[in-house]
mmCIF file of C-alpha atoms and ligand atoms in Angstrom:
data_model
loop_
_atom_site.group_PDB
_atom_site.id
_atom_site.type_symbol
_atom_site.label_atom_id
_atom_site.label_comp_id
_atom_site.label_asym_id
_atom_site.label_seq_id
_atom_site.Cartn_x
_atom_site.Cartn_y
_atom_site.Cartn_z
ATOM 1 C CA MET A 339 109.575 137.534 68.550
ATOM 2 C CA LYS A 340 110.782 134.086 69.559
ATOM 3 C CA VAL A 341 109.660 132.519 72.837
ATOM 4 C CA LEU A 342 111.160 129.420 74.453
ATOM 5 C CA ILE A 343 108.579 127.739 76.704
ATOM 6 C CA LEU A 344 110.116 125.399 79.276
ATOM 7 C CA GLY A 345 107.371 122.974 80.335
ATOM 8 C CA ILE A 346 105.574 123.241 76.996
ATOM 9 C CA ASP A 347 103.730 119.921 77.435
ATOM 10 C CA GLY A 348 102.011 121.107 80.643
ATOM 11 C CA TYR A 349 98.587 122.409 81.594
ATOM 12 C CA ILE A 350 99.555 126.069 80.991
ATOM 13 C CA GLY A 351 102.537 125.608 78.662
ATOM 14 C CA PHE A 352 100.636 123.952 75.847
ATOM 15 C CA PRO A 353 97.751 126.482 75.629
ATOM 16 C CA LEU A 354 100.344 129.265 75.854
ATOM 17 C CA ALA A 355 102.184 127.732 72.884
ATOM 18 C CA LEU A 356 98.913 127.583 70.901
ATOM 19 C CA ARG A 357 98.155 131.231 71.732
ATOM 20 C CA LEU A 358 101.606 132.466 70.732
ATOM 21 C CA LEU A 359 101.689 130.430 67.493
ATOM 22 C CA ASP A 360 98.247 131.724 66.586
ATOM 23 C CA ARG A 361 99.452 135.293 67.093
ATOM 24 C CA GLY A 362 102.515 134.851 64.901
ATOM 25 C CA TYR A 363 105.309 134.368 67.454
ATOM 26 C CA GLU A 364 108.015 131.798 66.809
ATOM 27 C CA VAL A 365 107.734 129.112 69.475
ATOM 28 C CA ALA A 366 110.346 126.708 70.800
ATOM 29 C CA GLY A 367 109.783 124.494 73.795
ATOM 30 C CA ALA A 368 111.265 121.866 76.067
ATOM 31 C CA ASP A 369 109.833 119.176 78.303
ATOM 32 C CA ASN A 370 110.903 115.831 79.739
ATOM 33 C CA PHE A 371 107.293 114.689 80.403
ATOM 34 C CA TYR A 372 107.969 114.796 84.137
ATOM 35 C CA THR A 373 104.331 115.643 84.974
ATOM 36 C CA ARG A 374 102.926 112.832 82.812
ATOM 37 C CA ASN A 375 105.282 110.432 84.660
ATOM 38 C CA ARG A 376 104.660 111.719 88.172
ATOM 39 C CA VAL A 377 100.876 111.771 87.736
ATOM 40 C CA ARG A 378 101.116 108.135 86.573
ATOM 41 C CA LYS A 379 103.279 107.364 89.609
ATOM 42 C CA VAL A 380 100.513 108.571 91.969
ATOM 43 C CA GLY A 381 98.037 106.268 90.194
ATOM 44 C CA SER A 382 96.329 108.868 88.037
ATOM 45 C CA LYS A 383 96.248 110.432 84.577
ATOM 46 C CA SER A 384 94.768 113.475 82.867
ATOM 47 C CA ALA A 385 90.979 113.171 83.225
ATOM 48 C CA ILE A 386 90.570 114.802 79.818
ATOM 49 C CA LYS A 387 92.206 112.716 77.121
ATOM 50 C CA ILE A 388 95.321 114.356 75.701
ATOM 51 C CA ASN A 389 97.593 113.483 72.784
ATOM 52 C CA SER A 390 101.273 112.680 73.084
ATOM 53 C CA PHE A 391 103.463 115.727 72.504
ATOM 54 C CA SER A 392 104.624 114.449 69.113
ATOM 55 C CA THR A 393 101.000 114.012 67.964
ATOM 56 C CA ARG A 394 100.178 117.514 69.222
ATOM 57 C CA ASN A 395 103.077 118.979 67.292
ATOM 58 C CA LYS A 396 102.270 116.931 64.166
ATOM 59 C CA LYS A 397 98.736 118.382 64.222
ATOM 60 C CA LEU A 398 100.376 121.826 64.305
ATOM 61 C CA ASN A 399 102.560 120.960 61.278
ATOM 62 C CA ASN A 400 105.548 120.709 63.640
ATOM 63 C CA ALA A 401 105.380 124.465 64.200
ATOM 64 C CA ILE A 402 107.014 124.057 67.637
ATOM 65 C CA GLN A 403 110.790 123.651 67.710
ATOM 66 C CA PHE A 404 110.806 120.971 70.413
ATOM 67 C CA TYR A 405 113.635 119.731 72.649
ATOM 68 C CA ARG A 406 113.100 116.722 74.871
ATOM 69 C CA GLY A 407 115.135 116.991 78.047
ATOM 70 C CA ASP A 408 115.453 117.972 81.685
ATOM 71 C CA VAL A 409 115.883 121.658 82.557
ATOM 72 C CA SER A 410 117.527 120.679 85.832
ATOM 73 C CA ASN A 411 120.416 119.537 83.603
ATOM 74 C CA SER A 412 122.588 122.600 82.962
ATOM 75 C CA LYS A 413 124.148 121.364 79.713
ATOM 76 C CA PHE A 414 120.679 120.797 78.247
ATOM 77 C CA VAL A 415 119.610 124.340 79.181
ATOM 78 C CA TYR A 416 122.729 125.976 77.732
ATOM 79 C CA ASP A 417 122.398 123.872 74.534
ATOM 80 C CA ILE A 418 118.748 124.722 73.861
ATOM 81 C CA ILE A 419 119.178 128.437 74.537
ATOM 82 C CA ARG A 420 122.221 128.513 72.245
ATOM 83 C CA ASP A 421 120.299 126.619 69.567
ATOM 84 C CA SER A 422 116.877 128.311 69.756
ATOM 85 C CA LYS A 423 118.099 131.916 70.371
ATOM 86 C CA PRO A 424 114.935 133.127 72.123
ATOM 87 C CA ASP A 425 113.965 136.707 72.969
ATOM 88 C CA ALA A 426 112.007 135.475 75.987
ATOM 89 C CA ILE A 427 112.029 132.303 78.089
ATOM 90 C CA VAL A 428 108.883 131.310 79.979
ATOM 91 C CA HIS A 429 109.929 128.944 82.769
ATOM 92 C CA LEU A 430 107.067 126.642 83.779
ATOM 93 C CA ALA A 431 109.108 123.433 84.031
ATOM 94 C CA GLU A 432 109.000 122.614 87.712
ATOM 95 C CA GLN A 433 107.543 120.011 90.057
ATOM 96 C CA ARG A 434 104.295 121.880 90.620
ATOM 97 C CA SER A 435 102.384 119.989 93.301
ATOM 98 C CA ALA A 436 102.458 121.111 96.942
ATOM 99 C CA PRO A 437 101.017 117.749 98.123
ATOM 100 C CA TYR A 438 103.653 115.821 96.114
ATOM 101 C CA SER A 439 106.380 117.749 97.913
ATOM 102 C CA MET A 440 104.844 116.739 101.277
ATOM 103 C CA ILE A 441 104.659 112.951 100.688
ATOM 104 C CA SER A 442 108.116 112.102 102.063
ATOM 105 C CA LEU A 443 111.678 113.291 102.519
ATOM 106 C CA LYS A 444 112.443 111.886 99.066
ATOM 107 C CA THR A 445 109.707 113.899 97.299
ATOM 108 C CA ALA A 446 110.549 117.025 99.323
ATOM 109 C CA ILE A 447 114.208 116.841 98.253
ATOM 110 C CA GLU A 448 113.217 115.967 94.671
ATOM 111 C CA THR A 449 111.029 119.095 94.543
ATOM 112 C CA LEU A 450 113.635 121.396 96.086
ATOM 113 C CA ASP A 451 116.482 120.014 93.939
ATOM 114 C CA LYS A 452 114.634 120.008 90.625
ATOM 115 C CA ASN A 453 113.008 123.404 91.027
ATOM 116 C CA ILE A 454 115.962 125.293 92.442
ATOM 117 C CA GLU A 455 118.396 123.734 89.942
ATOM 118 C CA SER A 456 116.209 124.474 86.932
ATOM 119 C CA THR A 457 115.897 128.173 87.815
ATOM 120 C CA MET A 458 119.631 128.451 88.576
ATOM 121 C CA ASN A 459 120.457 126.841 85.214
ATOM 122 C CA ILE A 460 118.299 129.371 83.385
ATOM 123 C CA ILE A 461 119.770 132.329 85.296
ATOM 124 C CA TYR A 462 123.364 131.289 84.570
ATOM 125 C CA ALA A 463 122.690 130.331 80.939
ATOM 126 C CA VAL A 464 121.025 133.700 80.250
ATOM 127 C CA LYS A 465 123.833 135.590 82.021
ATOM 128 C CA ASP A 466 126.502 133.711 80.055
ATOM 129 C CA LEU A 467 124.806 133.555 76.638
ATOM 130 C CA ASN A 468 122.629 136.660 76.232
ATOM 131 C CA LYS A 469 121.550 138.966 79.044
ATOM 132 C CA ASP A 470 118.942 140.619 76.803
ATOM 133 C CA ILE A 471 116.703 137.544 77.070
ATOM 134 C CA HIS A 472 113.601 138.251 79.158
ATOM 135 C CA ILE A 473 113.085 135.571 81.842
ATOM 136 C CA VAL A 474 109.414 135.043 82.716
ATOM 137 C CA LYS A 475 109.336 132.765 85.742
ATOM 138 C CA LEU A 476 106.230 131.139 87.214
ATOM 139 C CA GLY A 477 106.079 131.454 90.979
ATOM 140 C CA SER A 478 103.001 131.132 93.162
ATOM 141 C CA MET A 479 100.723 133.373 95.236
ATOM 142 C CA GLY A 480 101.275 130.668 97.866
ATOM 143 C CA GLU A 481 104.783 132.061 98.393
ATOM 144 C CA TYR A 482 103.228 134.855 100.479
ATOM 145 C CA GLY A 483 101.093 132.570 102.661
ATOM 146 C CA THR A 484 98.183 134.251 104.431
ATOM 147 C CA PRO A 485 99.567 137.232 106.400
ATOM 148 C CA ASN A 486 97.209 139.389 108.445
ATOM 149 C CA ILE A 487 97.968 142.441 106.269
ATOM 150 C CA ASP A 488 97.434 143.323 102.580
ATOM 151 C CA ILE A 489 99.774 141.559 100.118
ATOM 152 C CA PRO A 490 101.558 143.988 97.773
ATOM 153 C CA GLU A 491 103.478 142.945 94.640
ATOM 154 C CA GLY A 492 106.745 141.567 95.911
ATOM 155 C CA PHE A 493 107.929 144.527 97.989
ATOM 156 C CA LEU A 494 106.752 146.447 101.055
ATOM 157 C CA ASN A 495 107.622 149.914 102.382
ATOM 158 C CA VAL A 496 108.796 149.324 105.929
ATOM 159 C CA SER A 497 109.520 151.910 108.633
ATOM 160 C CA TYR A 498 111.380 150.648 111.670
ATOM 161 C CA ASN A 499 113.102 152.534 114.457
ATOM 162 C CA GLY A 500 112.847 155.798 112.537
ATOM 163 C CA ARG A 501 114.269 154.482 109.236
ATOM 164 C CA SER A 502 112.451 153.148 106.184
ATOM 165 C CA ASP A 503 113.152 150.951 103.155
ATOM 166 C CA ASN A 504 111.364 149.114 100.346
ATOM 167 C CA LEU A 505 112.024 145.475 101.239
ATOM 168 C CA PRO A 506 110.971 142.093 99.853
ATOM 169 C CA PHE A 507 107.579 141.206 101.313
ATOM 170 C CA PRO A 508 107.994 138.364 103.853
ATOM 171 C CA ARG A 509 107.321 134.954 102.283
ATOM 172 C CA MET A 510 105.554 132.311 104.369
ATOM 173 C CA GLY A 511 105.139 129.319 102.072
ATOM 174 C CA GLN A 512 103.245 126.383 103.545
ATOM 175 C CA SER A 513 104.923 123.440 101.766
ATOM 176 C CA TRP A 514 108.368 122.468 100.456
ATOM 177 C CA TYR A 515 106.998 123.189 96.973
ATOM 178 C CA HIS A 516 106.291 126.784 97.996
ATOM 179 C CA LEU A 517 109.708 127.053 99.632
ATOM 180 C CA SER A 518 111.322 125.996 96.337
ATOM 181 C CA LYS A 519 109.442 128.843 94.618
ATOM 182 C CA ILE A 520 110.580 131.287 97.331
ATOM 183 C CA PHE A 521 114.202 130.273 96.759
ATOM 184 C CA ASP A 522 113.670 130.838 93.005
ATOM 185 C CA THR A 523 112.315 134.311 93.793
ATOM 186 C CA TYR A 524 115.388 135.266 95.845
ATOM 187 C CA SER A 525 117.712 133.778 93.193
ATOM 188 C CA LEU A 526 116.082 135.863 90.464
ATOM 189 C CA MET A 527 116.167 139.008 92.627
ATOM 190 C CA LEU A 528 119.861 138.507 93.321
ATOM 191 C CA ALA A 529 120.671 137.726 89.678
ATOM 192 C CA GLU A 530 119.061 140.960 88.522
ATOM 193 C CA ARG A 531 120.828 142.936 91.248
ATOM 194 C CA ILE A 532 124.306 141.703 90.384
ATOM 195 C CA TRP A 533 124.002 141.073 86.628
ATOM 196 C CA ASN A 534 121.286 143.537 85.461
ATOM 197 C CA MET A 535 118.952 140.999 83.921
ATOM 198 C CA ASN A 536 115.371 141.310 82.636
ATOM 199 C CA VAL A 537 113.173 139.317 85.009
ATOM 200 C CA SER A 538 109.403 139.024 85.419
ATOM 201 C CA ASP A 539 108.573 136.912 88.475
ATOM 202 C CA VAL A 540 104.949 135.852 88.282
ATOM 203 C CA MET A 541 103.149 135.055 91.552
ATOM 204 C CA GLN A 542 100.326 133.057 90.088
ATOM 205 C CA GLY A 543 97.037 132.130 91.749
ATOM 206 C CA VAL A 544 95.333 128.764 91.251
ATOM 207 C CA VAL A 545 94.406 128.276 87.593
ATOM 208 C CA TYR A 546 91.138 126.636 86.532
ATOM 209 C CA GLY A 547 89.553 125.821 83.195
ATOM 210 C CA THR A 548 89.643 123.366 80.336
ATOM 211 C CA ARG A 549 89.661 125.666 77.313
ATOM 212 C CA THR A 550 91.061 128.624 75.494
ATOM 213 C CA PRO A 551 89.815 129.666 72.043
ATOM 214 C CA GLU A 552 92.860 127.967 70.468
ATOM 215 C CA ILE A 553 92.187 124.678 72.295
ATOM 216 C CA SER A 554 88.716 124.705 70.711
ATOM 217 C CA LYS A 555 90.036 125.824 67.319
ATOM 218 C CA TYR A 556 92.729 123.128 67.026
ATOM 219 C CA LYS A 557 90.760 120.519 69.047
ATOM 220 C CA LEU A 558 93.885 119.884 71.094
ATOM 221 C CA PHE A 559 93.084 119.617 74.805
ATOM 222 C CA THR A 560 95.443 120.384 77.631
ATOM 223 C CA ARG A 561 95.903 118.094 80.621
ATOM 224 C CA PHE A 562 93.344 118.205 83.433
ATOM 225 C CA ASP A 563 94.417 116.633 86.723
ATOM 226 C CA ILE A 564 91.881 115.682 89.362
ATOM 227 C CA ASP A 565 93.780 113.451 91.789
ATOM 228 C CA GLN A 566 94.530 114.588 95.352
ATOM 229 C CA VAL A 567 98.220 115.144 94.541
ATOM 230 C CA TYR A 568 98.160 116.948 91.195
ATOM 231 C CA GLY A 569 94.538 118.110 90.884
ATOM 232 C CA THR A 570 93.762 121.644 92.041
ATOM 233 C CA VAL A 571 90.652 122.361 94.097
ATOM 234 C CA LEU A 572 88.134 123.402 91.434
ATOM 235 C CA ASN A 573 89.149 120.529 89.134
ATOM 236 C CA ARG A 574 88.461 118.091 91.975
ATOM 237 C CA PHE A 575 85.093 119.647 92.873
ATOM 238 C CA ILE A 576 83.925 119.508 89.263
ATOM 239 C CA SER A 577 85.001 115.890 88.874
ATOM 240 C CA GLN A 578 83.240 114.919 92.093
ATOM 241 C CA ALA A 579 80.052 116.671 90.939
ATOM 242 C CA VAL A 580 80.176 114.907 87.565
ATOM 243 C CA ILE A 581 80.270 111.438 89.172
ATOM 244 C CA GLY A 582 77.656 112.404 91.772
ATOM 245 C CA TYR A 583 80.022 112.399 94.757
ATOM 246 C CA PRO A 584 79.935 115.050 97.487
ATOM 247 C CA LEU A 585 82.484 117.810 97.084
ATOM 248 C CA THR A 586 85.241 117.349 99.673
ATOM 249 C CA VAL A 587 86.063 120.734 101.202
ATOM 250 C CA TYR A 588 89.209 120.640 103.376
ATOM 251 C CA GLY A 589 88.399 121.762 106.937
ATOM 252 C CA LYS A 590 86.077 124.738 107.480
ATOM 253 C CA GLY A 591 86.472 125.906 103.879
ATOM 254 C CA ASN A 592 86.979 129.541 104.877
ATOM 255 C CA GLN A 593 90.532 129.411 103.481
ATOM 256 C CA LYS A 594 90.784 132.141 100.848
ATOM 257 C CA ARG A 595 92.941 131.733 97.767
ATOM 258 C CA ALA A 596 93.519 133.736 94.581
ATOM 259 C CA PHE A 597 92.259 132.251 91.290
ATOM 260 C CA LEU A 598 92.217 132.914 87.568
ATOM 261 C CA SER A 599 90.989 131.104 84.494
ATOM 262 C CA LEU A 600 93.321 129.289 82.094
ATOM 263 C CA GLU A 601 92.354 131.845 79.437
ATOM 264 C CA ASP A 602 93.398 134.700 81.743
ATOM 265 C CA SER A 603 96.630 132.958 82.732
ATOM 266 C CA VAL A 604 97.639 132.557 79.083
ATOM 267 C CA GLU A 605 96.598 136.121 78.228
ATOM 268 C CA CYS A 606 98.525 137.553 81.200
ATOM 269 C CA LEU A 607 101.661 135.633 80.204
ATOM 270 C CA ASN A 608 101.338 136.960 76.659
ATOM 271 C CA LEU A 609 101.047 140.536 78.049
ATOM 272 C CA ILE A 610 104.093 140.007 80.268
ATOM 273 C CA ILE A 611 106.113 138.641 77.320
ATOM 274 C CA ASP A 612 105.147 141.788 75.377
ATOM 275 C CA HIS A 613 106.277 144.099 78.230
ATOM 276 C CA PRO A 614 109.831 143.083 79.119
ATOM 277 C CA PRO A 615 111.346 145.008 82.037
ATOM 278 C CA GLU A 616 114.500 146.978 81.294
ATOM 279 C CA ARG A 617 117.259 145.558 83.508
ATOM 280 C CA GLU A 618 114.765 145.197 86.313
ATOM 281 C CA TYR A 619 113.301 142.499 88.573
ATOM 282 C CA ARG A 620 109.530 142.936 88.364
ATOM 283 C CA VAL A 621 106.855 141.027 90.300
ATOM 284 C CA TYR A 622 103.336 140.383 89.029
ATOM 285 C CA ASN A 623 100.617 139.021 91.307
ATOM 286 C CA GLN A 624 98.788 137.082 88.602
ATOM 287 C CA PHE A 625 95.222 136.400 89.648
ATOM 288 C CA ASP A 626 91.741 137.644 88.866
ATOM 289 C CA GLU A 627 89.720 137.201 92.061
ATOM 290 C CA TYR A 628 90.045 135.622 95.479
ATOM 291 C CA TYR A 629 87.433 133.725 97.427
ATOM 292 C CA PRO A 630 87.016 131.071 100.110
ATOM 293 C CA LEU A 631 86.867 127.385 99.150
ATOM 294 C CA ASN A 632 83.249 127.275 100.353
ATOM 295 C CA TYR A 633 82.344 129.801 97.657
ATOM 296 C CA LEU A 634 83.901 127.572 94.994
ATOM 297 C CA ALA A 635 82.013 124.538 96.283
ATOM 298 C CA GLU A 636 78.719 126.467 96.359
ATOM 299 C CA THR A 637 79.325 127.747 92.819
ATOM 300 C CA VAL A 638 79.883 124.213 91.475
ATOM 301 C CA LYS A 639 76.860 122.915 93.385
ATOM 302 C CA ASN A 640 74.565 125.703 92.121
ATOM 303 C CA GLN A 641 75.752 125.559 88.526
ATOM 304 C CA TYR A 642 75.366 121.777 88.460
ATOM 305 C CA LYS A 643 71.833 122.089 89.804
ATOM 306 C CA SER A 644 70.895 124.669 87.189
ATOM 307 C CA LEU A 645 72.421 122.622 84.329
ATOM 308 C CA TYR A 646 71.208 119.127 85.263
ATOM 309 C CA ASN A 647 68.730 119.669 88.100
ATOM 310 C CA ARG A 648 70.790 117.407 90.333
ATOM 311 C CA ASP A 649 71.693 118.068 93.964
ATOM 312 C CA ILE A 650 75.343 117.736 94.854
ATOM 313 C CA GLY A 651 76.400 117.372 98.497
ATOM 314 C CA ILE A 652 79.242 119.212 100.194
ATOM 315 C CA ASP A 653 81.334 117.359 102.843
ATOM 316 C CA HIS A 654 83.802 119.060 105.135
ATOM 317 C CA VAL A 655 86.613 116.540 105.568
ATOM 318 C CA GLN A 656 89.560 116.717 107.958
ATOM 319 C CA ASN A 657 92.057 119.147 106.464
ATOM 320 C CA PRO A 658 95.140 117.182 105.318
ATOM 321 C CA ARG A 659 97.078 120.461 105.111
ATOM 322 C CA VAL A 660 98.384 122.587 107.942
ATOM 323 C CA GLU A 661 96.960 126.018 107.137
ATOM 324 C CA MET A 662 94.828 128.758 108.689
ATOM 325 C CA GLU A 663 91.130 128.206 108.054
ATOM 326 C CA ASP A 664 89.907 131.646 109.158
ATOM 327 C CA HIS A 665 92.139 134.481 108.059
ATOM 328 C CA TYR A 666 92.472 137.873 106.426
ATOM 329 C CA TYR A 667 93.401 137.897 102.719
ATOM 330 C CA ASN A 668 93.821 140.918 100.488
ATOM 331 C CA PRO A 669 96.429 140.705 97.700
ATOM 332 C CA VAL A 670 96.725 143.388 94.997
ATOM 333 C CA ASN A 671 97.363 142.892 91.262
ATOM 334 C CA GLU A 672 98.079 146.397 89.997
ATOM 335 C CA ASN A 673 101.097 145.594 87.814
ATOM 336 C CA LEU A 674 99.137 143.429 85.373
ATOM 337 C CA ARG A 675 96.392 146.061 85.111
ATOM 338 C CA LYS A 676 99.072 148.647 84.311
ATOM 339 C CA ILE A 677 100.129 146.638 81.236
ATOM 340 C CA GLY A 678 96.546 146.168 80.057
ATOM 341 C CA TYR A 679 95.118 143.094 81.804
ATOM 342 C CA LYS A 680 91.340 142.856 81.790
ATOM 343 C CA ARG A 681 89.520 139.711 82.861
ATOM 344 C CA GLN A 682 88.570 137.495 79.935
ATOM 345 C CA ARG A 683 86.670 134.708 81.708
ATOM 346 C CA SER A 684 85.041 134.696 85.159
ATOM 347 C CA LEU A 685 84.414 131.714 87.417
ATOM 348 C CA ASP A 686 80.722 131.750 86.433
ATOM 349 C CA ASP A 687 81.633 131.719 82.723
ATOM 350 C CA GLU A 688 84.061 128.870 83.095
ATOM 351 C CA VAL A 689 82.412 126.406 85.501
ATOM 352 C CA PRO A 690 79.667 125.249 83.064
ATOM 353 C CA VAL A 691 82.260 124.811 80.278
ATOM 354 C CA MET A 692 84.414 122.725 82.609
ATOM 355 C CA ILE A 693 81.443 120.640 83.739
ATOM 356 C CA ARG A 694 80.524 119.822 80.131
ATOM 357 C CA ASP A 695 84.121 118.943 79.170
ATOM 358 C CA VAL A 696 84.573 116.737 82.223
ATOM 359 C CA ARG A 697 81.203 115.003 81.648
ATOM 360 C CA ARG A 698 82.433 113.980 78.186
ATOM 361 C CA ASN A 699 85.205 112.090 80.003
ATOM 362 C CA MET A 700 82.951 110.657 82.706
ATOM 363 C CA ASN A 701 84.289 107.078 82.425
ATOM 364 C CA THR A 702 87.855 108.211 83.026
ATOM 365 C CA VAL A 703 86.769 110.372 85.951
ATOM 366 C CA TYR A 704 84.860 107.451 87.426
ATOM 367 C CA SER A 705 87.909 105.191 87.101
ATOM 368 C CA LEU A 706 89.921 107.795 89.077
ATOM 369 C CA LYS A 707 87.360 108.235 91.871
ATOM 370 C CA ASN A 708 89.649 106.704 94.514
ATOM 371 C CA VAL A 709 92.553 109.041 93.843
ATOM 372 C CA ILE A 710 90.491 112.227 94.302
ATOM 373 C CA LYS A 711 90.102 111.709 98.079
ATOM 374 C CA PRO A 712 92.779 113.407 100.231
ATOM 375 C CA ALA A 713 95.549 110.984 101.261
ATOM 376 C CA THR A 714 98.679 113.123 101.530
ATOM 377 C CA ASN A 715 98.804 114.493 105.046
ATOM 378 C CA TRP A 716 101.009 117.466 106.002
ATOM 379 C CA ARG A 717 101.227 116.167 109.575
HETATM 380 N N1 LIG B 2297 98.360 125.371 87.548
HETATM 381 C C1 LIG B 2297 98.284 126.209 88.576
HETATM 382 O O1 LIG B 2297 97.221 126.405 89.177
HETATM 383 C C2 LIG B 2297 99.520 126.961 89.010
HETATM 384 C C3 LIG B 2297 99.393 127.925 90.026
HETATM 385 C C4 LIG B 2297 100.519 128.634 90.433
HETATM 386 C C5 LIG B 2297 101.740 128.382 89.847
HETATM 387 N N2 LIG B 2297 101.841 127.436 88.872
HETATM 388 C C6 LIG B 2297 103.162 127.198 88.273
HETATM 389 O O2 LIG B 2297 103.074 127.322 86.874
HETATM 390 C C7 LIG B 2297 103.948 126.388 86.245
HETATM 391 C C8 LIG B 2297 103.180 125.556 85.243
HETATM 392 O O3 LIG B 2297 102.123 124.900 85.913
HETATM 393 P P1 LIG B 2297 101.221 123.818 85.198
HETATM 394 O O4 LIG B 2297 99.951 123.760 85.951
HETATM 395 O O5 LIG B 2297 101.216 124.042 83.728
HETATM 396 O O6 LIG B 2297 102.053 122.511 85.554
HETATM 397 P P2 LIG B 2297 102.331 121.205 84.675
HETATM 398 O O7 LIG B 2297 102.958 120.226 85.619
HETATM 399 O O8 LIG B 2297 101.112 120.778 83.941
HETATM 400 O O9 LIG B 2297 103.398 121.727 83.629
HETATM 401 C C9 LIG B 2297 104.782 121.747 83.892
HETATM 402 C C10 LIG B 2297 105.467 121.132 82.688
HETATM 403 O O10 LIG B 2297 106.871 121.180 82.928
HETATM 404 C C11 LIG B 2297 107.440 119.905 82.675
HETATM 405 N N3 LIG B 2297 108.605 119.751 83.553
HETATM 406 C C12 LIG B 2297 108.617 119.703 84.905
HETATM 407 N N4 LIG B 2297 109.879 119.576 85.347
HETATM 408 C C13 LIG B 2297 110.668 119.547 84.250
HETATM 409 C C14 LIG B 2297 112.061 119.453 84.066
HETATM 410 N N5 LIG B 2297 112.917 119.359 85.106
HETATM 411 N N6 LIG B 2297 112.555 119.462 82.798
HETATM 412 C C15 LIG B 2297 111.707 119.577 81.729
HETATM 413 N N7 LIG B 2297 110.367 119.672 81.853
HETATM 414 C C16 LIG B 2297 109.864 119.662 83.107
HETATM 415 C C17 LIG B 2297 106.339 118.914 82.987
HETATM 416 O O11 LIG B 2297 106.521 117.682 82.330
HETATM 417 C C18 LIG B 2297 105.101 119.655 82.512
HETATM 418 O O12 LIG B 2297 104.821 119.374 81.173
HETATM 419 C C19 LIG B 2297 104.589 125.578 87.349
HETATM 420 O O13 LIG B 2297 105.859 126.109 87.647
HETATM 421 C C20 LIG B 2297 103.662 125.791 88.517
HETATM 422 O O14 LIG B 2297 104.337 125.672 89.747
HETATM 423 C C21 LIG B 2297 100.760 126.726 88.444
#
C-alpha cells in the first residue's frame, strides 16, 4: 500500500513515516517546513535537536518520495497526488497551534485560510483524480469543547418534539484553530455525502512523548516544542522540571483533556490506514485517557522526585485562555477499539523517557526558558 503523508516533517508525520516504512508500506510525503518557520518566528526551536528533512531522508536511503510545497496551493496538491498515486492520504499539514491562532487578526486569518484551503484542496483533488483514495484527516478533540454531557464519536441521537435523528454532535471549539478544524470536519462530511468518498476524520487528543521504537532504531528524533505557542502542556511541564523551574499550571488546573502517547498516535493512524471506510464518513475519537492538568503536573513532579530526588514546585498562573476550569468531561473512543486499538504506552511509562530525553538537551531547554511562560492571551 502507498501512503502520502502531508506534513511529513512534523512531530507526528515523521514518526508515522518511519513506522510505515519499517512495516513495508511505500511512503510519499509533502511539507513546506511551515512549523519550523513559525516556531522560529515565535523565538523558539525544537528543544530536542532534529535533522533537516533532507538529512533525515538521506539516513533512510531516500526511501521517502518527498515533495516540498504548500498544501494550501491547489496546483501543488493535484500535482503530487497525480504523481505519487497513493492509496491513502494522511493530512497533518495544518497550522496546529491554538495559541498561534489567537495572537492577532493576522494569525487568526492565516490559520483559518491555510487550514480550510488545504483540506478543500485535498477533497477536490481526490474527487477529481481518484475517489478510491482514503482520506485520513487529523482533527482535534478540542472541536467538541467541554459540554456537560458525554462526548460520542461525531454523531448524537437526538429526540426533539417527538421526532429523532442521528445528528452531528455540536462543536464548541475554543480558538480560531479549533474553528478551522470544525470547518474541515463539516467539509469532509459534506464531501462524503455528495461524492461518496472514503473519509476517516480523527478527533485527536493531546499527544505527548519523544520516542517510538523506530525513532530509537534509526536514531532520528522528531521535533519537540516547549514554547508557550507551539509546546503542548506535558512538554512544557517536563521542560520546566528539567531546568528546575516550577510547573506553570493555567488557572485552577481542573481542566480535563484527552491525551495519548506519540507511540499510540502513530499506531492508531496505522490501524486507521489499514481499515478504510467504504464510501463512508467515519469519526474516530483518538485518545487513550483523560485527566485534569493538575494530575499531569503531579505526575511529572512525582516522577522527577523518584528519578532525581529533587522537589519541583507547581505554580497556578493566571489562565491566558478563556475556558471552563471546573467541568464534566467524558468522551468515548469505541471506534478505535473496534479496529483493534490497545494502549501501547501509558503516561507513567512515557514521562521518565521524556524526562531523560529532555535532560540530554538541557542547554537548549535552558536557552528557551523565557518562551515557555504564557504570553498569548485569549482576552
Ligand atoms: N500534536 C498534538 O498534540 C495534536 C493534537 C490534536 C491534533 N493534532 C493535529 O495533528 C496534525 C499534526 O500535528 P503535529 O503535532 O505533528 O504538528 P506539526 O506542526 O509538528 O506538523 C505539521 C507538519 O505540517 C507541515 N505543514 C503545515 N502547514 C503546511 C502546508 N500548508 N503545506 C505543507 N506543509 C505544511 C508543517 O511544516 C509540519 O511539518 C495537525 O493537523 C494537528 O492540528 C495534533
